[in-house]
Short mmCIF file of C-alpha atoms in Angstrom, two decimals:
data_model
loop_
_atom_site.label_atom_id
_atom_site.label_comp_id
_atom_site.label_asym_id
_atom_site.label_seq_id
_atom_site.Cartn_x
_atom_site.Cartn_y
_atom_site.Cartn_z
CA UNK A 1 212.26 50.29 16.48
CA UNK A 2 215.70 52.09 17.10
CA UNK A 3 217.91 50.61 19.71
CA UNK A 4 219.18 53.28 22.26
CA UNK A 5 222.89 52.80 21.21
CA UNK A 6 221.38 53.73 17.71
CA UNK A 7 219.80 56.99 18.89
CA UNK A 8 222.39 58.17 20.50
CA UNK A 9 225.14 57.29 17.64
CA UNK A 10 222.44 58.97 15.60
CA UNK A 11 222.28 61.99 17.67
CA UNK A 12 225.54 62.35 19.51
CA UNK A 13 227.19 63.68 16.68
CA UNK A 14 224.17 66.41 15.71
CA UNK A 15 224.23 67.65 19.84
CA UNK A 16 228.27 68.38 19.21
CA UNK A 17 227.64 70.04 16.54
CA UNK A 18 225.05 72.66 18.31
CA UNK A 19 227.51 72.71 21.25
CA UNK A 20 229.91 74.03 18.51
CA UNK A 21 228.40 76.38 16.75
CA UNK A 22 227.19 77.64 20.27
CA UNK A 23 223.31 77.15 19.48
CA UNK A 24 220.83 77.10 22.24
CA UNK A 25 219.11 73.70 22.43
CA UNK A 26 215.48 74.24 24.17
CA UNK A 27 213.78 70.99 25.24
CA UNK A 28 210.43 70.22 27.20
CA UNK A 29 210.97 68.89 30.30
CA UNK A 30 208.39 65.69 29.72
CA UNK A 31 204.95 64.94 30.85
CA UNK A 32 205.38 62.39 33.43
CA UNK A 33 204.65 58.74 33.86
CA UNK A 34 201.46 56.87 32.52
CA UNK A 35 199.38 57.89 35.65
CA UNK A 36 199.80 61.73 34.32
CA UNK A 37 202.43 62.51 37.52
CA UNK A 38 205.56 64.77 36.92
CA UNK A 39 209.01 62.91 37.35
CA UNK A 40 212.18 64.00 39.06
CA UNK A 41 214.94 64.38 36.10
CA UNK A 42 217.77 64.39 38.24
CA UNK A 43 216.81 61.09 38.89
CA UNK A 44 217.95 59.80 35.50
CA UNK A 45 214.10 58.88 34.27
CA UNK A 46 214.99 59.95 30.41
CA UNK A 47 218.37 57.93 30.20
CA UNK A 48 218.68 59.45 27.07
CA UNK A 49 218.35 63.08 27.98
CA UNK A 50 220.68 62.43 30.24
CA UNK A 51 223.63 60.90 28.68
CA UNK A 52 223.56 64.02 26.32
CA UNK A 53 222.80 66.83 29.25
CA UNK A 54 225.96 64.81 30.42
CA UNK A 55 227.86 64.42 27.12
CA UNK A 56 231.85 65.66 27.11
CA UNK A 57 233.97 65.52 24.24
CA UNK A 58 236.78 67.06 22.74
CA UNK A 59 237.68 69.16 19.54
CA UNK A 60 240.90 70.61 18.44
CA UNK A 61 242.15 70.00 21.76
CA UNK A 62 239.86 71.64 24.24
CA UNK A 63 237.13 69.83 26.08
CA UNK A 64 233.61 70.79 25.88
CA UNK A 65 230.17 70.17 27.78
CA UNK A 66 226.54 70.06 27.18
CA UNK A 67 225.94 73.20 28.85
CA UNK A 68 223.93 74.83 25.78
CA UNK A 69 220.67 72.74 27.05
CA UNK A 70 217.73 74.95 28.40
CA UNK A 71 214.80 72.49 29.92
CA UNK A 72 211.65 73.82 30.58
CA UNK A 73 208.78 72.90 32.64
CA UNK A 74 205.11 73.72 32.56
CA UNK A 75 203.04 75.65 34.48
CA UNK A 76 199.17 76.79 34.62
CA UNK A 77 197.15 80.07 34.27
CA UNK A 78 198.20 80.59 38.01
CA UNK A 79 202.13 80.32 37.56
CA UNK A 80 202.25 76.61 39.62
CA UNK A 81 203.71 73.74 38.27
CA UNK A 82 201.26 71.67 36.64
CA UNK A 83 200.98 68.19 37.81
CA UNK A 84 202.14 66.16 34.99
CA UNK A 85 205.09 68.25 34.77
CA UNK A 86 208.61 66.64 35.06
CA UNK A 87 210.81 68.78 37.12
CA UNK A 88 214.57 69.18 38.41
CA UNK A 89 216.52 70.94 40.39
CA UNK A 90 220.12 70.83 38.60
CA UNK A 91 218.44 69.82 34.86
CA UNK A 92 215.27 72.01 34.19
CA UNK A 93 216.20 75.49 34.14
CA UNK A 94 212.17 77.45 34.75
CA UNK A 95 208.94 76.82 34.10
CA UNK A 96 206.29 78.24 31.16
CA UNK A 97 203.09 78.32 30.79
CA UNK A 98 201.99 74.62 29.73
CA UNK A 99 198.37 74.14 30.85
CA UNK A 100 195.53 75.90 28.59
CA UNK A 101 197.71 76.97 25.79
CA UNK A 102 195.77 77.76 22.60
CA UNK A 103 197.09 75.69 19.71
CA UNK A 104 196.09 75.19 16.12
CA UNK A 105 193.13 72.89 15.07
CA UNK A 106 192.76 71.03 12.00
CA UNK A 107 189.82 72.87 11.08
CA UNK A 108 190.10 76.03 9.49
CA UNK A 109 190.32 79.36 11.32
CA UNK A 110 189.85 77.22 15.12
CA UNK A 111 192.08 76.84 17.65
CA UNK A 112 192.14 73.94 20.26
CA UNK A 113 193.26 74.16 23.67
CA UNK A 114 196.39 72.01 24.30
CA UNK A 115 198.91 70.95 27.13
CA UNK A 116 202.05 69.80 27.73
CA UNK A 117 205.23 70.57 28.06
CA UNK A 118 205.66 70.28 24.40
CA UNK A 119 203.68 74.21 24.69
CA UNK A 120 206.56 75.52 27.44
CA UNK A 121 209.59 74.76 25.14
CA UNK A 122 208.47 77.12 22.52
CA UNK A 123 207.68 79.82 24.45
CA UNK A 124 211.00 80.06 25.71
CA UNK A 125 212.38 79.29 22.49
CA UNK A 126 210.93 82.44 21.41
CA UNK A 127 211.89 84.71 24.03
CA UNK A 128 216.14 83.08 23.40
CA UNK A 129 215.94 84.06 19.93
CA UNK A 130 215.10 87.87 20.65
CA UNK A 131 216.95 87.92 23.51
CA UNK A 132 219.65 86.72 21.33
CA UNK A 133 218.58 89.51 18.72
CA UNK A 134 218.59 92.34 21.51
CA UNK A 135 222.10 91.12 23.20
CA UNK A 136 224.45 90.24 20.29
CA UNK A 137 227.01 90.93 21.67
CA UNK A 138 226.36 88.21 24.46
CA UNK A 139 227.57 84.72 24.05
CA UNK A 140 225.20 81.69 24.39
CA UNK A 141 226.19 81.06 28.38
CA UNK A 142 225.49 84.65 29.00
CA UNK A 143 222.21 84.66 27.56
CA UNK A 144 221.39 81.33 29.18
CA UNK A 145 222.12 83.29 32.46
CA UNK A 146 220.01 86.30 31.37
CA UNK A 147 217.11 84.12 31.34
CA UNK A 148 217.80 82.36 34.53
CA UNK A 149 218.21 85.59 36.44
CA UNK A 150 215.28 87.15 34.74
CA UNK A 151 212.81 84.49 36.03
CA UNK A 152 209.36 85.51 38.71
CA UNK A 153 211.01 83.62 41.20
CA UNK A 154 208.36 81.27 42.53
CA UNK A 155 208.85 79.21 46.18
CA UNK A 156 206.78 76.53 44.52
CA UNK A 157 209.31 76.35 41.46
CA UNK A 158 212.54 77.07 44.08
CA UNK A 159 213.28 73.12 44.85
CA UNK A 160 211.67 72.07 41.24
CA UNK A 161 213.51 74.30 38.71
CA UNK A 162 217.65 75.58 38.54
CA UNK A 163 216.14 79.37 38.29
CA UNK A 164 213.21 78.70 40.72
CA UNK A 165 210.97 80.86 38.70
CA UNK A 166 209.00 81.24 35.81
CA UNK A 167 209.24 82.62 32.28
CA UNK A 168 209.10 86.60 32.27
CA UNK A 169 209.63 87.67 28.54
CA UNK A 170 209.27 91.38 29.24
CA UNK A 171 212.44 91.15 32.00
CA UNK A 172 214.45 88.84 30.11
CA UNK A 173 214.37 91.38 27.18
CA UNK A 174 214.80 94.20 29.69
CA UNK A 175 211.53 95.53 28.62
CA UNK A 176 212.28 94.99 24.91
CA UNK A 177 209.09 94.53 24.21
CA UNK A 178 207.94 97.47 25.47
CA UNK A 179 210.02 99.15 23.18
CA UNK A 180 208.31 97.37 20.27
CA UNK A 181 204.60 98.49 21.44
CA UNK A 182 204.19 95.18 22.12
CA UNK A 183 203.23 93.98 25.61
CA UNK A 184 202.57 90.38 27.11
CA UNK A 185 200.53 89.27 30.41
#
């Protein structure tokens, strides 16, 4: 087993080098404690999430922060925040869906239904790289802030997420994929 001062001399060094080359880093949120119940992340429960959501360091002079970190949160077929969901009001940005997903099976040609938080990350994953395709000309902070703002705000989500909302593909591409014949529910 890896001591935590080992992880983070392991990692520390590849997180600076995404916060320099200005790459989006797109993390699930976590699933809670044993008993299945979502945990605050503001309250420090990952120790190691948070000394690198907290990270500052400096190159050639000028300081930087971690502030290329998008967390995400899951939600259910009704847009709420599922119950083993960790949440946070200044560290996970929205919510995606995260209950019911449909995953890949072992067996051929089946598909197995999954959950997690582990299924929200990717989905918003996704939607950064094409908005990142469909705004080059916006840096990585902008298009963080594109997908904050382009949220379906949610009271539920308001004191549990930064954005206070939930993932919305089609308005965080400004109906991009509309324009692709492509359309998502």
């Amino acid at each position: 087993a890896n001591t935590k001062k080992e992880v983070i001399d392991f990692i520390t060094p590849l997180m600076k080098k995404l916060r320099l080359q200005e790459s989006i880093l797109v993390v699930a949120a976590g699933n809670g404690d044993s008993n299945h119940v979502g945990l605050d992340n503001d309250r420090g429960v990952n120790d190691l999430f948070v000394h690198f959501t907290n990270l500052k360091f400096v190159e050639n002079n000028r300081t930087y922060v971690m502030d290329n970190i998008v967390e995400v949160a899951a939600v259910n077929q009704a847009g709420q925040l599922v119950g083993f969901s960790n949440f946070g009001k200044t560290k996970v940005m929205l919510a995606a869906p995260g209950r019911g997903v449909n995953s890949c099976s072992s067996l051929p040609n089946q598909f197995k239904t999954k959950s997690g938080t582990s299924f929200s990350a990717p989905q918003v994953a996704a939607t950064l790289a094409m908005m990142v395709n469909r705004f080059p000309e916006n840096t990585y902070s902008e298009i963080i802030d594109r997908l904050r703002q382009s949220v379906d705000p949610d009271p539920t989500l308001e004191l549990k997420t930064i954005s206070g909302g939930r993932l919305n593909i089609d308005r965080a591409l400004e109906n991009g994929f509309l324009n692709w014949g492509c359309r998502l529910h």
